[in-house]
Short mmCIF file of C-alpha atoms in Angstrom, two decimals:
data_model
loop_
_atom_site.label_atom_id
_atom_site.label_comp_id
_atom_site.label_asym_id
_atom_site.label_seq_id
_atom_site.Cartn_x
_atom_site.Cartn_y
_atom_site.Cartn_z
CA THR A 1 93.37 70.80 254.01
CA GLN A 2 96.81 70.68 255.58
CA LEU A 3 98.58 67.36 255.39
CA LEU A 4 101.82 66.03 256.87
CA GLU A 5 103.53 63.19 255.04
CA GLN A 6 105.98 61.07 257.00
CA SER A 7 108.58 58.78 255.52
CA PRO A 8 109.49 56.05 255.77
CA GLN A 9 106.36 54.41 257.13
CA PHE A 10 108.36 51.50 258.60
CA LEU A 11 112.02 51.22 259.53
CA SER A 12 113.83 48.19 260.90
CA ILE A 13 117.49 48.60 261.77
CA GLN A 14 120.25 47.08 263.89
CA GLU A 15 121.46 48.59 267.13
CA GLY A 16 124.17 51.16 266.49
CA GLU A 17 122.91 52.32 263.08
CA ASN A 18 121.91 55.88 262.27
CA LEU A 19 118.54 56.82 260.79
CA THR A 20 116.54 59.81 259.61
CA VAL A 21 112.77 60.24 259.55
CA TYR A 22 111.19 62.91 257.39
CA CYS A 23 108.04 64.97 257.78
CA ASN A 24 106.90 67.04 254.79
CA SER A 25 104.03 69.33 253.92
CA SER A 26 103.05 71.83 251.27
CA SER A 27 101.74 74.06 254.06
CA VAL A 28 103.56 76.38 256.43
CA PHE A 29 103.24 75.69 260.13
CA SER A 30 103.76 77.96 263.12
CA SER A 31 105.46 75.11 264.96
CA LEU A 32 106.28 71.46 264.47
CA GLN A 33 106.26 68.84 267.18
CA TRP A 34 107.66 65.32 267.41
CA TYR A 35 106.12 62.62 269.58
CA ARG A 36 107.12 59.04 270.38
CA GLN A 37 104.47 56.45 271.14
CA GLU A 38 105.12 53.05 272.69
CA PRO A 39 102.68 50.13 272.40
CA GLY A 40 99.70 50.53 274.70
CA GLU A 41 100.54 54.11 275.59
CA GLY A 42 99.73 57.58 274.40
CA PRO A 43 102.17 59.75 272.40
CA VAL A 44 104.77 61.57 274.46
CA LEU A 45 106.13 64.93 273.36
CA LEU A 46 109.83 64.89 272.45
CA VAL A 47 110.38 68.39 271.12
CA THR A 48 108.78 71.50 269.66
CA VAL A 49 110.49 73.57 266.97
CA VAL A 50 109.18 77.01 266.13
CA THR A 51 111.76 78.88 264.08
CA GLY A 52 112.65 78.14 260.46
CA GLY A 53 116.05 76.45 260.32
CA GLU A 54 115.98 75.63 264.02
CA VAL A 55 117.95 72.59 265.20
CA LYS A 56 117.34 70.97 268.59
CA LYS A 57 119.20 68.08 270.14
CA LEU A 58 117.91 65.64 272.70
CA LYS A 59 120.77 63.27 273.58
CA ARG A 60 121.16 61.12 270.42
CA LEU A 61 118.14 62.67 268.68
CA THR A 62 118.51 65.73 266.43
CA PHE A 63 115.44 67.59 265.21
CA GLN A 64 115.46 70.15 262.43
CA PHE A 65 112.74 72.51 261.19
CA GLY A 66 113.00 73.50 257.55
CA ASP A 67 113.83 77.10 256.63
CA ALA A 68 110.39 77.55 255.09
CA ARG A 69 108.66 75.86 258.07
CA LYS A 70 107.06 73.26 255.79
CA ASP A 71 109.18 70.25 256.71
CA SER A 72 111.13 68.66 259.53
CA SER A 73 113.48 65.77 260.13
CA LEU A 74 114.42 63.58 263.04
CA HIS A 75 117.88 62.01 263.05
CA ILE A 76 118.86 59.32 265.54
CA THR A 77 122.52 58.52 266.03
CA ALA A 78 123.61 55.06 267.15
CA ALA A 79 120.07 53.74 267.62
CA GLN A 80 119.31 51.57 270.62
CA PRO A 81 116.51 49.06 271.25
CA GLY A 82 114.96 51.57 273.64
CA ASP A 83 114.36 53.89 270.66
CA THR A 84 111.81 51.43 269.27
CA GLY A 85 108.37 52.98 268.86
CA LEU A 86 106.07 55.00 266.64
CA TYR A 87 107.40 58.48 265.85
CA LEU A 88 104.79 61.09 264.99
CA CYS A 89 105.27 64.58 263.66
CA ALA A 90 102.54 67.15 264.19
CA GLY A 91 102.12 70.67 262.90
CA MET A 92 100.33 73.53 264.61
CA ASN A 93 98.99 76.79 263.29
CA TYR A 94 98.06 79.23 265.98
CA GLY A 95 95.86 81.32 263.74
CA GLY A 96 93.42 79.05 261.99
CA SER A 97 92.04 75.92 263.59
CA GLN A 98 92.15 76.94 267.26
CA GLY A 99 95.75 75.81 267.31
CA ASN A 100 94.78 72.20 266.75
CA LEU A 101 97.57 69.78 265.84
CA ILE A 102 97.67 68.03 262.48
CA PHE A 103 99.40 64.67 262.77
CA GLY A 104 101.37 62.67 260.28
CA LYS A 105 100.61 58.96 260.10
CA GLY A 106 103.84 58.05 261.82
CA THR A 107 107.05 56.10 261.31
CA LYS A 108 107.24 52.76 263.07
CA LEU A 109 110.83 52.17 264.15
CA SER A 110 112.19 48.82 265.27
CA VAL A 111 115.75 48.63 266.57
CA LYS A 112 117.06 45.11 266.91
CA PRO A 113 119.83 44.25 269.38
CA ASN B 1 101.30 62.06 289.18
CA ALA B 2 100.15 65.05 287.15
CA GLY B 3 98.77 64.26 283.77
CA VAL B 4 95.82 63.01 281.78
CA THR B 5 93.86 60.01 283.04
CA GLN B 6 91.49 58.01 280.85
CA THR B 7 88.95 55.45 281.97
CA PRO B 8 88.27 52.70 281.15
CA LYS B 9 91.39 51.24 279.50
CA PHE B 10 89.53 48.50 277.65
CA ARG B 11 85.89 47.96 276.71
CA VAL B 12 83.92 45.64 274.50
CA LEU B 13 80.50 46.84 273.34
CA LYS B 14 77.76 45.26 271.31
CA THR B 15 76.45 47.12 268.30
CA GLY B 16 73.85 49.64 269.39
CA GLN B 17 75.01 49.93 272.99
CA SER B 18 76.06 53.27 274.47
CA MET B 19 79.01 54.24 276.64
CA THR B 20 80.94 57.21 277.95
CA LEU B 21 84.71 57.57 278.02
CA LEU B 22 86.06 59.79 280.78
CA CYS B 23 89.13 62.00 280.55
CA ALA B 24 90.48 63.92 283.54
CA GLN B 25 93.43 66.31 283.69
CA ASP B 26 94.95 67.96 286.74
CA MET B 27 97.14 70.53 284.97
CA ASN B 28 94.49 73.27 284.73
CA HIS B 29 94.69 73.24 280.92
CA GLU B 30 92.00 75.06 279.00
CA TYR B 31 92.19 73.03 275.77
CA MET B 32 91.25 69.36 275.66
CA TYR B 33 90.89 66.93 272.76
CA TRP B 34 89.56 63.53 271.81
CA TYR B 35 91.35 61.56 269.07
CA ARG B 36 90.92 58.14 267.60
CA GLN B 37 93.86 56.16 266.29
CA ASP B 38 93.42 53.51 263.61
CA PRO B 39 96.06 51.52 261.68
CA GLY B 40 97.11 53.39 258.55
CA MET B 41 94.95 56.39 259.43
CA GLY B 42 96.99 58.05 262.13
CA LEU B 43 95.47 60.22 264.84
CA ARG B 44 92.20 61.88 263.85
CA LEU B 45 90.50 64.60 265.86
CA ILE B 46 86.95 63.80 266.95
CA HIS B 47 85.96 66.76 269.14
CA TYR B 48 87.76 69.38 271.15
CA SER B 49 87.11 72.01 273.81
CA VAL B 50 88.72 75.37 274.34
CA GLY B 51 87.40 75.79 277.87
CA GLU B 52 84.77 74.79 280.39
CA GLY B 53 81.32 74.67 278.83
CA THR B 54 82.58 74.77 275.23
CA THR B 55 82.90 72.03 272.63
CA ALA B 56 83.61 71.94 268.88
CA LYS B 57 83.70 69.36 266.10
CA GLY B 58 86.93 67.99 264.74
CA GLU B 59 87.68 65.96 261.65
CA VAL B 60 85.53 62.88 262.41
CA PRO B 61 82.71 63.90 264.81
CA ASP B 62 79.84 61.77 263.49
CA GLY B 63 78.50 59.22 265.97
CA TYR B 64 80.12 60.92 268.97
CA ASN B 65 79.08 63.56 271.48
CA VAL B 66 81.14 65.37 274.11
CA SER B 67 80.66 67.46 277.20
CA ARG B 68 82.94 69.72 279.25
CA LEU B 69 80.93 70.60 282.35
CA LYS B 70 84.03 70.97 284.51
CA LYS B 71 87.39 72.29 283.36
CA GLN B 72 89.24 69.16 284.41
CA ASN B 73 86.93 66.66 282.73
CA PHE B 74 86.14 65.98 279.08
CA LEU B 75 83.65 63.20 278.32
CA LEU B 76 83.24 61.36 275.04
CA GLY B 77 79.95 59.58 274.42
CA LEU B 78 78.86 56.98 271.93
CA GLU B 79 75.06 56.87 271.79
CA SER B 80 74.71 53.83 269.52
CA ALA B 81 78.02 52.06 268.95
CA ALA B 82 78.89 50.72 265.51
CA PRO B 83 81.69 48.34 264.48
CA SER B 84 83.33 51.25 262.60
CA GLN B 85 83.94 52.85 266.00
CA THR B 86 86.31 50.06 267.00
CA SER B 87 89.48 51.99 267.68
CA VAL B 88 91.91 53.26 270.29
CA TYR B 89 90.74 56.55 271.75
CA PHE B 90 93.11 59.14 273.18
CA CYS B 91 92.39 62.21 275.20
CA ALA B 92 94.85 65.07 275.35
CA SER B 93 95.22 68.47 276.97
CA ARG B 94 97.32 71.28 275.63
CA THR B 95 99.96 73.75 276.74
CA LEU B 96 101.45 76.43 274.51
CA TYR B 97 104.16 74.08 273.25
CA GLY B 98 102.59 70.66 273.10
CA TYR B 99 99.98 68.13 274.05
CA THR B 100 99.87 65.74 276.98
CA PHE B 101 98.09 62.49 276.10
CA GLY B 102 96.37 59.91 278.22
CA SER B 103 97.25 56.24 277.85
CA GLY B 104 94.20 55.47 275.73
CA THR B 105 91.02 53.40 275.74
CA ARG B 106 90.87 50.37 273.45
CA LEU B 107 87.25 49.97 272.35
CA THR B 108 85.95 46.99 270.41
CA VAL B 109 82.42 47.03 269.02
CA VAL B 110 81.11 43.60 268.03
#
């Protein structure tokens, strides 16, 4: 069974601070996705990384896929209250399980003004 | 707006009652999914479909049934609701690079 472990589970910081969220597995994934979910809404896709070592930037968010495609990180620079939400990583393998996503349990981020 | 629409948004059921959750997508996606989200458990796959007329079991299928009679619709049924099925249910459809989720149905079984 493939598992994705996210850390930390909870994170409460002040506006302007930097933070990093980690997503780790013992399994290799074809691609890794990051989603953000706000209360009362469904997850929204932020980014997909597919190549080992790949780095993608989305404004103040930087996503990295590990060289071995087993782990990923999300770094937020100068966090803002609007970044508050549940961040989910999800791994996909195109070969095995019909390409179904395997989700981590999430990191709940609170950014205080 | 294009996307995934779920109905209803909220529902309270008594133990033993039945109901159907409806998911509709207008993006012509082949793959559709039903997840449940519980505190501390994350998103768990209930059933999924790889195209019209097909369905398959996910991680936690017991107590649920699904149907995909039309490509744009994916229905999730609870034949005899139990308190353990109290959860938030999400439907999603898939492109090559990611999923598009609906806004969820919050179901409480009392």
